[in-house]
mmCIF file of C-alpha atoms and ligand atoms in Angstrom:
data_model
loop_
_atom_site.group_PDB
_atom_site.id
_atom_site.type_symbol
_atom_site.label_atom_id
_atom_site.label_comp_id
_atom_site.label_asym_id
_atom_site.label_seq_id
_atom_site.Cartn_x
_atom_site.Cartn_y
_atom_site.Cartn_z
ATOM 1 C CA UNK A 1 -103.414 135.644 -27.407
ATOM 2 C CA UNK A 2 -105.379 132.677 -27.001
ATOM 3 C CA UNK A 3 -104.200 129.362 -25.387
ATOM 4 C CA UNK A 4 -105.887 126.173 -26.003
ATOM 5 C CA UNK A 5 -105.252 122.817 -24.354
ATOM 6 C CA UNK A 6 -102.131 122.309 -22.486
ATOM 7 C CA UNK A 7 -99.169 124.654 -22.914
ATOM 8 C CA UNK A 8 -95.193 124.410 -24.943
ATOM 9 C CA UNK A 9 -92.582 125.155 -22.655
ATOM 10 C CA UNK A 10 -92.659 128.443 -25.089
ATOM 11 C CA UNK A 11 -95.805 129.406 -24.529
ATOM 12 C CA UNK A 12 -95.029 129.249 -20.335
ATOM 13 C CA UNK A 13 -92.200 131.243 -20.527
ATOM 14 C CA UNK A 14 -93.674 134.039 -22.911
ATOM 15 C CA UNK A 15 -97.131 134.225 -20.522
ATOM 16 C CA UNK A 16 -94.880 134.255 -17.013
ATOM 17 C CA UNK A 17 -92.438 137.082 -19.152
ATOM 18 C CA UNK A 18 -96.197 138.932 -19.927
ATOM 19 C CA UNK A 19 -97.154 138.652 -16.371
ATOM 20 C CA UNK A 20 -94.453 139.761 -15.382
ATOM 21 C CA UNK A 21 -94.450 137.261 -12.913
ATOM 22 C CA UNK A 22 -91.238 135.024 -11.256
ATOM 23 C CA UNK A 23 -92.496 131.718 -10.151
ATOM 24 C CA UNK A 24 -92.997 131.653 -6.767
ATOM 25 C CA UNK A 25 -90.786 129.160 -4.419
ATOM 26 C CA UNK A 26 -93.401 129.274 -1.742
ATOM 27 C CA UNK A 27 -95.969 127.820 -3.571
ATOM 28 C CA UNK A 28 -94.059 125.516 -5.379
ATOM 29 C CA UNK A 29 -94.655 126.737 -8.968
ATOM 30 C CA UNK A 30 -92.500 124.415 -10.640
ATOM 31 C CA UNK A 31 -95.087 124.205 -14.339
ATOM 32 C CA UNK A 32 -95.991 121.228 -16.298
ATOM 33 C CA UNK A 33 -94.213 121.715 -19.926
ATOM 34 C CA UNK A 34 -93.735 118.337 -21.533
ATOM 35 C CA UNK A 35 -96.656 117.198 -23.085
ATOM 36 C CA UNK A 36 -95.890 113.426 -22.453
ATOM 37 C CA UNK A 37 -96.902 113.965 -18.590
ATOM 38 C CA UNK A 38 -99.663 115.660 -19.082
ATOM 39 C CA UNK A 39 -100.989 113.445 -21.365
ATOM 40 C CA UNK A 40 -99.938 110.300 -18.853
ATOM 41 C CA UNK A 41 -101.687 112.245 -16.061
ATOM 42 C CA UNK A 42 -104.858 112.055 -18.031
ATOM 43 C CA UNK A 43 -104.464 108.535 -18.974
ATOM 44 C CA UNK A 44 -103.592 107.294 -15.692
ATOM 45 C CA UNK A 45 -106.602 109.048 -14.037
ATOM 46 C CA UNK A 46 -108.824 107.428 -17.397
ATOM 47 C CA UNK A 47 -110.171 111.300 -18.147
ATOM 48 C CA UNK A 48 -112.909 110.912 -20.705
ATOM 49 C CA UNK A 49 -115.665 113.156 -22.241
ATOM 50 C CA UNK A 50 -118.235 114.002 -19.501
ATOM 51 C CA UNK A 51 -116.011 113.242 -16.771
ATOM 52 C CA UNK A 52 -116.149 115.945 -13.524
ATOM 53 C CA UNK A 53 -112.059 116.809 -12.125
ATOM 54 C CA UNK A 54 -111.110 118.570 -9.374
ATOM 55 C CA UNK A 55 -107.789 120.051 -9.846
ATOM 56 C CA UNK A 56 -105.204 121.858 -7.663
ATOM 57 C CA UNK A 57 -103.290 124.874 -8.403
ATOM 58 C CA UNK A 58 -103.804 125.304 -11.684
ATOM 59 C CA UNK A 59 -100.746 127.745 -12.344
ATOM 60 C CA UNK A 60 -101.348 128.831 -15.746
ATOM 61 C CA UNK A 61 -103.590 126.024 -16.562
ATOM 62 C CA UNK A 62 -101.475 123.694 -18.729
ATOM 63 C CA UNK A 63 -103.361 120.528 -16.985
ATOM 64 C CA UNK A 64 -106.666 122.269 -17.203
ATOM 65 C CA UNK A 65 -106.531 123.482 -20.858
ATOM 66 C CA UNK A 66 -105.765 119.452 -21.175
ATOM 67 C CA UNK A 67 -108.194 118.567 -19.108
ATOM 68 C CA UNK A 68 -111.493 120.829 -20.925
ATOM 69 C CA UNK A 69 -110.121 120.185 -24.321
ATOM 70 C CA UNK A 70 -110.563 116.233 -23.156
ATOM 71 C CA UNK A 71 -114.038 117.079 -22.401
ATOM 72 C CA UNK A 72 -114.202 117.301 -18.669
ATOM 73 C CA UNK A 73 -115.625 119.340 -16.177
ATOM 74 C CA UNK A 74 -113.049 120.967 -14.146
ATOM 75 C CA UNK A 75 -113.011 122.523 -10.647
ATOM 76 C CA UNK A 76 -109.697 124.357 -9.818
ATOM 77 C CA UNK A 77 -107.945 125.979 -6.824
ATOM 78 C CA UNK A 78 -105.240 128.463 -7.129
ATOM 79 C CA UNK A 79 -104.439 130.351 -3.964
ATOM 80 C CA UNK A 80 -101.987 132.678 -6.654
ATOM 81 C CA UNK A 81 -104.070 135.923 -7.244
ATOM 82 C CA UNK A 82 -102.276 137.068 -10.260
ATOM 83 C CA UNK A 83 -102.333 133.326 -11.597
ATOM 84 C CA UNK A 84 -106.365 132.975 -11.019
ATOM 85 C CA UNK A 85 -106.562 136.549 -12.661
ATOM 86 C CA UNK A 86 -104.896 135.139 -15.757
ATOM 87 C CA UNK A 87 -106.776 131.825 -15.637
ATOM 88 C CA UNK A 88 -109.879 133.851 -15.457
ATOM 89 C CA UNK A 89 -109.371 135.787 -18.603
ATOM 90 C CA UNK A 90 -107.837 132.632 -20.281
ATOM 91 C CA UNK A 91 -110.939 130.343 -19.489
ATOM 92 C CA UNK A 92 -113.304 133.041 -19.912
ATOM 93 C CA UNK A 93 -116.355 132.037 -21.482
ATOM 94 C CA UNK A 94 -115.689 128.011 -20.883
ATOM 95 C CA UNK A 95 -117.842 126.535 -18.641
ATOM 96 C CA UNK A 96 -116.775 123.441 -18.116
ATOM 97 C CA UNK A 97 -113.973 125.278 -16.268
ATOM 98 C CA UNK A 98 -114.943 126.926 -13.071
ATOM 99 C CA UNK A 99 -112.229 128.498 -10.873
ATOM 100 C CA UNK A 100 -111.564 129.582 -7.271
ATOM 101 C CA UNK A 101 -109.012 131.713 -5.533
ATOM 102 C CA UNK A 102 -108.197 130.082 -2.235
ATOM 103 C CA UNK A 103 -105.888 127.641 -0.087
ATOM 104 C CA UNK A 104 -106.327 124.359 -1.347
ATOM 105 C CA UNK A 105 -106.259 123.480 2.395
ATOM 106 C CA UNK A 106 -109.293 125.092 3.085
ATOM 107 C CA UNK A 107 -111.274 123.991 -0.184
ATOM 108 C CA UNK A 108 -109.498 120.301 -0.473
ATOM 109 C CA UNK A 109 -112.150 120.271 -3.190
ATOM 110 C CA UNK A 110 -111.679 123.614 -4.712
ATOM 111 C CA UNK A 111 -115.697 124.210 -4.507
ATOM 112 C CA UNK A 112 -117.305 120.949 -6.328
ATOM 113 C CA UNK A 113 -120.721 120.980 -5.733
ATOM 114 C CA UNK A 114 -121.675 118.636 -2.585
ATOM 115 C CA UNK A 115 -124.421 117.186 -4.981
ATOM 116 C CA UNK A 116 -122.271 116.552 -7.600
ATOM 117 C CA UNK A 117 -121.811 112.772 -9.220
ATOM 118 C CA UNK A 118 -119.072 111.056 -8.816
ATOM 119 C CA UNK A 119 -115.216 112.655 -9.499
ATOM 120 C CA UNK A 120 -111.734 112.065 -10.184
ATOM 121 C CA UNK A 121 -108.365 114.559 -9.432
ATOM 122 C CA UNK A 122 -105.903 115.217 -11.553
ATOM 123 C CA UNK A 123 -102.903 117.655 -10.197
ATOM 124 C CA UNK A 124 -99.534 118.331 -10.123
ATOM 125 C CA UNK A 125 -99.516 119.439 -6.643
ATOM 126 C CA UNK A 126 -97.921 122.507 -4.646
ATOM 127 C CA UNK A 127 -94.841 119.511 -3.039
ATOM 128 C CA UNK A 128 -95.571 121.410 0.682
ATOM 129 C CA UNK A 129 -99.190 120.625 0.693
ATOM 130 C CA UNK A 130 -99.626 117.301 -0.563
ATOM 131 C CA UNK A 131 -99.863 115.491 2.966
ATOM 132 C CA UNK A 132 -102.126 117.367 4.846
ATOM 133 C CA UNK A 133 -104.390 118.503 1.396
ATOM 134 C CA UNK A 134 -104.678 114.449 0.979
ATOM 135 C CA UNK A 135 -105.638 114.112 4.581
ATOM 136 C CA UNK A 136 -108.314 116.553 3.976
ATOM 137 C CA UNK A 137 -109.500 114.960 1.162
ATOM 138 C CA UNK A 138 -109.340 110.819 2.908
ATOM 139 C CA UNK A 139 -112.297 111.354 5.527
ATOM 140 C CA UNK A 140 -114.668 112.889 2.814
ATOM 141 C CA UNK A 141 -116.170 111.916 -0.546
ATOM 142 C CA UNK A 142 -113.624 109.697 -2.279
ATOM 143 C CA UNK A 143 -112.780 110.172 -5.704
ATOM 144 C CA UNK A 144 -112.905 107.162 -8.306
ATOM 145 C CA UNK A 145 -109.585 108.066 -9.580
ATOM 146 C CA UNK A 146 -106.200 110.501 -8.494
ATOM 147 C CA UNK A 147 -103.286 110.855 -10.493
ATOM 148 C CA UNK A 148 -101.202 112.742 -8.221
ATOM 149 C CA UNK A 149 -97.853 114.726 -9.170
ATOM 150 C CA UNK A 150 -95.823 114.202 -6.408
ATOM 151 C CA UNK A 151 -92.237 114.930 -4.563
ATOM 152 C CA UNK A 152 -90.977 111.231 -4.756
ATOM 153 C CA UNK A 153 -90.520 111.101 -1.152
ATOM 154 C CA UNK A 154 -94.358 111.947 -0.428
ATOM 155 C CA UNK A 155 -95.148 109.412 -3.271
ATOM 156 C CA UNK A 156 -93.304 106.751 -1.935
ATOM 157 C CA UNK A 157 -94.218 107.437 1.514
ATOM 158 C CA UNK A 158 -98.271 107.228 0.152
ATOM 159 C CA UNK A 159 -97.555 104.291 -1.543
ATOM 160 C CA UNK A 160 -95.441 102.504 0.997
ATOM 161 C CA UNK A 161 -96.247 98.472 3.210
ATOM 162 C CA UNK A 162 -95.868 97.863 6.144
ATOM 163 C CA UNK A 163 -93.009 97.149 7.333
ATOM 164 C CA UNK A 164 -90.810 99.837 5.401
ATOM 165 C CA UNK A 165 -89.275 102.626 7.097
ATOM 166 C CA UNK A 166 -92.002 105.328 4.905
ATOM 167 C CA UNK A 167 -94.718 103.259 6.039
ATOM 168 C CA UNK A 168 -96.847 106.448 7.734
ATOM 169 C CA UNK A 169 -100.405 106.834 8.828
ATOM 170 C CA UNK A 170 -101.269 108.411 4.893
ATOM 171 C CA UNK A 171 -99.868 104.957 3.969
ATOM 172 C CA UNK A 172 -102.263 103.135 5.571
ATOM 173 C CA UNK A 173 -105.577 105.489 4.976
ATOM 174 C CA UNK A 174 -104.760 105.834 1.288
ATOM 175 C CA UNK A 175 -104.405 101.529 0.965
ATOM 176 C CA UNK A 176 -107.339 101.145 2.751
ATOM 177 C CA UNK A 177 -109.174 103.603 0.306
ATOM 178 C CA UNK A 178 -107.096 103.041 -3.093
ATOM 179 C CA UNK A 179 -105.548 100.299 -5.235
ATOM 180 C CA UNK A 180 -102.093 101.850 -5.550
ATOM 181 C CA UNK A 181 -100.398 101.552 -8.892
ATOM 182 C CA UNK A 182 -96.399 101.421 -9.416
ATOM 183 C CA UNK A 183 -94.994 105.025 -9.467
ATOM 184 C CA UNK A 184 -93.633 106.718 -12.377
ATOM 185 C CA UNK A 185 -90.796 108.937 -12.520
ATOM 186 C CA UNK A 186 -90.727 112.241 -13.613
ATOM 187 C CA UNK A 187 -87.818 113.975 -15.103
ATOM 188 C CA UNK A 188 -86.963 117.707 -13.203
ATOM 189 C CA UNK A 189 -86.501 118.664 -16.901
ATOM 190 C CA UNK A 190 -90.228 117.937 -17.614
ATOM 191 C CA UNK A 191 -90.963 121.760 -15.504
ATOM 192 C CA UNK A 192 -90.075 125.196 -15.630
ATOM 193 C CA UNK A 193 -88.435 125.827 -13.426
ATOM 194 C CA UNK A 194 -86.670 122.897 -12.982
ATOM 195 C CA UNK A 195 -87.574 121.544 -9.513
ATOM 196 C CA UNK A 196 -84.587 120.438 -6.932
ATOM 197 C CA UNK A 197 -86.234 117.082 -5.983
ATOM 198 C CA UNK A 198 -87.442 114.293 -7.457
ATOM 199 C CA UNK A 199 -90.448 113.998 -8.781
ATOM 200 C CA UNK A 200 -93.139 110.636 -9.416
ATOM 201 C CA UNK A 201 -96.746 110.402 -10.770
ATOM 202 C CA UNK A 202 -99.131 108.463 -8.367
ATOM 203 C CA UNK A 203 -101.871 106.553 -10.166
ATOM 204 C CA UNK A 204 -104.537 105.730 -7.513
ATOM 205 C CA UNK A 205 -108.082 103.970 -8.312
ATOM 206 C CA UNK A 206 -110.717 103.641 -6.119
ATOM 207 C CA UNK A 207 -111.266 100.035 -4.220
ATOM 208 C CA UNK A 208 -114.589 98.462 -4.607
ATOM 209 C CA UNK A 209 -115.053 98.165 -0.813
ATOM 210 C CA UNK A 210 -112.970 101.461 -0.130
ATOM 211 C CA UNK A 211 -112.838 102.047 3.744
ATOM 212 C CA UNK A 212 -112.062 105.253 5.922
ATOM 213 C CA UNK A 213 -110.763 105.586 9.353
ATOM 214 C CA UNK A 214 -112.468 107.628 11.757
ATOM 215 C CA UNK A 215 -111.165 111.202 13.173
ATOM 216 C CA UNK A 216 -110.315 109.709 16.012
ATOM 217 C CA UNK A 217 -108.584 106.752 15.039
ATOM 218 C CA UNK A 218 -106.072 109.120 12.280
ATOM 219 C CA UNK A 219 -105.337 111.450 15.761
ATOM 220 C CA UNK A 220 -104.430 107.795 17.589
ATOM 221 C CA UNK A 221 -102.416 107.073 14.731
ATOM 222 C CA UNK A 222 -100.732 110.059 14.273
ATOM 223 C CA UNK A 223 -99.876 109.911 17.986
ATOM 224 C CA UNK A 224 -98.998 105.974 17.883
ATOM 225 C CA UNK A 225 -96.924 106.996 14.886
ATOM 226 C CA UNK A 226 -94.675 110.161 15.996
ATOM 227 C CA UNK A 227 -93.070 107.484 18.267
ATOM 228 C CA UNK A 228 -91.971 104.985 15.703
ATOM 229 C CA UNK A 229 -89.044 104.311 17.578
ATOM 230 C CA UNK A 230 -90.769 102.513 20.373
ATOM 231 C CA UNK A 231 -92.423 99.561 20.976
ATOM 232 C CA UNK A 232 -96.485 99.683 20.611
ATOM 233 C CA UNK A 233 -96.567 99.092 24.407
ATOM 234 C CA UNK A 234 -94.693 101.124 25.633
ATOM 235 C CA UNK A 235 -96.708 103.373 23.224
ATOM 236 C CA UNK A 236 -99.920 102.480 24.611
ATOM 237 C CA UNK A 237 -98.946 103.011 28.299
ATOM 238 C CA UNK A 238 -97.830 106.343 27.932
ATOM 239 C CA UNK A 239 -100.628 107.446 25.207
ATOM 240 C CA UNK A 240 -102.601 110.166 27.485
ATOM 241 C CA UNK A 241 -105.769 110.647 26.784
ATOM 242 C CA UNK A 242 -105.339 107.727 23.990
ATOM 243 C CA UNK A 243 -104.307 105.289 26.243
ATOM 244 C CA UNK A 244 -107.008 103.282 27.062
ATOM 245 C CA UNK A 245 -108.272 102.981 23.596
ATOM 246 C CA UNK A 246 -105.060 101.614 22.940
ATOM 247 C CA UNK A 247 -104.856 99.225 25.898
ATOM 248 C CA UNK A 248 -108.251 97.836 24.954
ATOM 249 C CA UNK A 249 -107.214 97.585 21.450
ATOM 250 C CA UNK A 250 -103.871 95.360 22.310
ATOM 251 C CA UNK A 251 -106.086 93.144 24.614
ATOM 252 C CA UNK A 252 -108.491 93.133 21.226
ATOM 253 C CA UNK A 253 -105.310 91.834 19.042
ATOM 254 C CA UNK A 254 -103.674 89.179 20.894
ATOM 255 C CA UNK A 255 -101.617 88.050 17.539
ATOM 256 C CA UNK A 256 -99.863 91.452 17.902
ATOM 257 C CA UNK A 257 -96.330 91.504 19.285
ATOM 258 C CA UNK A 258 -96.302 93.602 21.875
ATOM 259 C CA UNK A 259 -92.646 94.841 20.694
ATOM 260 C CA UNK A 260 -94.066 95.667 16.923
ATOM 261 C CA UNK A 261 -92.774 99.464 16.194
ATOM 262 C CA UNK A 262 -95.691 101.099 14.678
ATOM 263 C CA UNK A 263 -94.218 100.908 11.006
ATOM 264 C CA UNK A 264 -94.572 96.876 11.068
ATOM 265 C CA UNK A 265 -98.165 96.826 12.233
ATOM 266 C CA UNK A 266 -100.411 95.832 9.563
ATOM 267 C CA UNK A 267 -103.525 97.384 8.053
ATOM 268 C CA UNK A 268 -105.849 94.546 9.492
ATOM 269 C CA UNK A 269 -104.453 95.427 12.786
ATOM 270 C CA UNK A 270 -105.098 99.596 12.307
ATOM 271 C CA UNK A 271 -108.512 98.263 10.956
ATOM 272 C CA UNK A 272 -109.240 96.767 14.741
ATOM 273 C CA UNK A 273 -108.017 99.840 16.049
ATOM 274 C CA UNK A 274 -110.643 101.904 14.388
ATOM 275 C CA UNK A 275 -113.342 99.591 15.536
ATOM 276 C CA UNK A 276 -112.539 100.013 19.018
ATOM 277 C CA UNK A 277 -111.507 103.689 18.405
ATOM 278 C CA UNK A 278 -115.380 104.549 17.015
ATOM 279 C CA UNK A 279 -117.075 102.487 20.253
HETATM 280 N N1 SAM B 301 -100.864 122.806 -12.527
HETATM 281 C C1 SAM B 301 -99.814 123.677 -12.970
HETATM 282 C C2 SAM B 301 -98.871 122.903 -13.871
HETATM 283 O O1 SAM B 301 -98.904 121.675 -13.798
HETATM 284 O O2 SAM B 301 -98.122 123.517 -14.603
HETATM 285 C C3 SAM B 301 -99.048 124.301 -11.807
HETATM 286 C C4 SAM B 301 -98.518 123.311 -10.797
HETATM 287 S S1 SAM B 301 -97.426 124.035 -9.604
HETATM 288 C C5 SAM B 301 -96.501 122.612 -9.130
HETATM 289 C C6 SAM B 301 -98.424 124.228 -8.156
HETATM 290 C C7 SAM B 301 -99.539 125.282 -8.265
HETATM 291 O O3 SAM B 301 -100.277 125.271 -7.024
HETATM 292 C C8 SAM B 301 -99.070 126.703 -8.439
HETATM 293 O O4 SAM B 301 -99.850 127.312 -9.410
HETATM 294 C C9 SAM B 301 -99.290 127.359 -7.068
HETATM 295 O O5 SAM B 301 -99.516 128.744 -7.123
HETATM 296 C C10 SAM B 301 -100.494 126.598 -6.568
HETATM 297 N N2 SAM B 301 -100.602 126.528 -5.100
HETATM 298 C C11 SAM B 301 -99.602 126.498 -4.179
HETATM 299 N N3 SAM B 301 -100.095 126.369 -2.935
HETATM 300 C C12 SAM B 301 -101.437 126.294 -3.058
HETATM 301 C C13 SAM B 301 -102.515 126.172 -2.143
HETATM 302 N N4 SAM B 301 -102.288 126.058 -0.826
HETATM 303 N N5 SAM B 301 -103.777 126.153 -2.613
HETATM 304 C C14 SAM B 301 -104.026 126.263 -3.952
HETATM 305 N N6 SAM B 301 -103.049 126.398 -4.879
HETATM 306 C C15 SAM B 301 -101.777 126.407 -4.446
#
């Protein structure tokens, strides 16, 4: 049978019955099967004829089908052999769909050409990769536009200020990077199966003057950050190897209260950390 565009809730069941195949906790194969989502995840990442998506896990390729029928170019990741084997045969023949069987974590990109122009991602991502796939991603070539399925508590810790209690190193790369738009909720009834958590699309477009940190200043941070209890310097003095960058970088910042927990220091601050981070 042929499947075109994105995929009823009957059409999911009947192809997972074929296969033969129980979704799979580990990867997190909850499936997209209201078609008000997937059309919102196109619209918030403004898909439009021509335009080139990266996608991860594809599952059975509800997003995708959506995604090619829109006109795009897609480039998809699914580390599920037995789901790539049926994406294979269902998108044989389209090329504007090109698929890869792999970890996400290892092809953030799932394979779009280095020379490629630019790109947006649209996914409804495996919930127990979505931090350190989007860390992946940060340092690299930064796409125009993500709308990003999320577990709410990932989505609100991406999209969280200073000064709140998710406020987290991904907070600060992804603002730096991205305009963040509200979050919308997703119903658990909106996927088979129905997923235990919460769930929240993440619209994010590309800033005009979109900055990244360096490698070294997201280890500092992640460092700095593991000890959110305590007070930067107290932080900075027992740092290791980081602690002179971090010394210098207080001495830098003289408007910083030296008893600021790391979740109430503010992305101009982090910004004069990188400086000194990159020297
Ligand atoms: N996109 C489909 C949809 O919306 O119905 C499926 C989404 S489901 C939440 C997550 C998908 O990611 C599954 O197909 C799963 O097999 C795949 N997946 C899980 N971990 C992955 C990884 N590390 N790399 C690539 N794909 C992964």
């Amino acid at each position: 049978m042929e499947y075109n565009g994105q995929l009823s809730p009957s059409q999911t069941t009947d192809i997972l019955r074929g296969l033969g195949h129980i979704p799979l906790k580990k990867f997190g194969q909850n499936f997209l099967i209201d078609a008000n989502i997937v059309r919102k995840s196109l619209e918030l990442a403004e898909i439009a004829r021509g335009d080139i998506v990266v996608e991860i896990g594809p599952g059975l390729g509800t997003l995708t089908g959506a995604l090619a029928e829109a006109g795009a170019k897609v480039y998809a990741v699914e580390i599920d052999k037995r789901l790539f084997d049926f994406l294979t045969k269902r998108f044989c023949g389209n090329e504007n769909v090109n698929l890869i069987n792999a970890d996400a974590l290892d092809r953030p990109l799932a394979g779009l050409p280095d020379n490629s122009a630019d790109f947006k991602i649209v996914a409804n991502l495996p919930y127990a990769i979505s931090t350190p796939w989007l860390d992946r991603v940060l340092p690299g070539r930064l796409p125009q536009k993500m709308s990003l399925m999320l577990q709410k508590e990932a989505a609100l810790r991406f999209a969280a200020r200073s000064g709140s209690g998710e406020f987290s190193p991904i907070s600060v790369f992804l603002s730096e990077a991205y305009d963040i738009m509200p979050p919308h909720k997703v119903s658990a009834s909106c996927f088979y199966p129905r997923p235990a958590v919460d769930s929240m699309l993440l619209p994010l477009s590309r800033k005009h003057d979109a900055r990244t940190f360096s490698q070294r200043t997201r280890e500092i941070m992640r460092a700095v950050f593991s000890k959110r209890r305590k007070q930067i310097s107290t932080i900075a003095k027992n740092a290791g190897e980081y602690s002179q960058t971090l010394l210098d970088w207080l001495d830098s910042v003289p408007d910083l209260p030296r008893n600021s927990r790391p979740e109430t220091i503010s992305n101009r601050h982090w910004r004069e950390l990188d400086k000194i981070a990159r020297k």
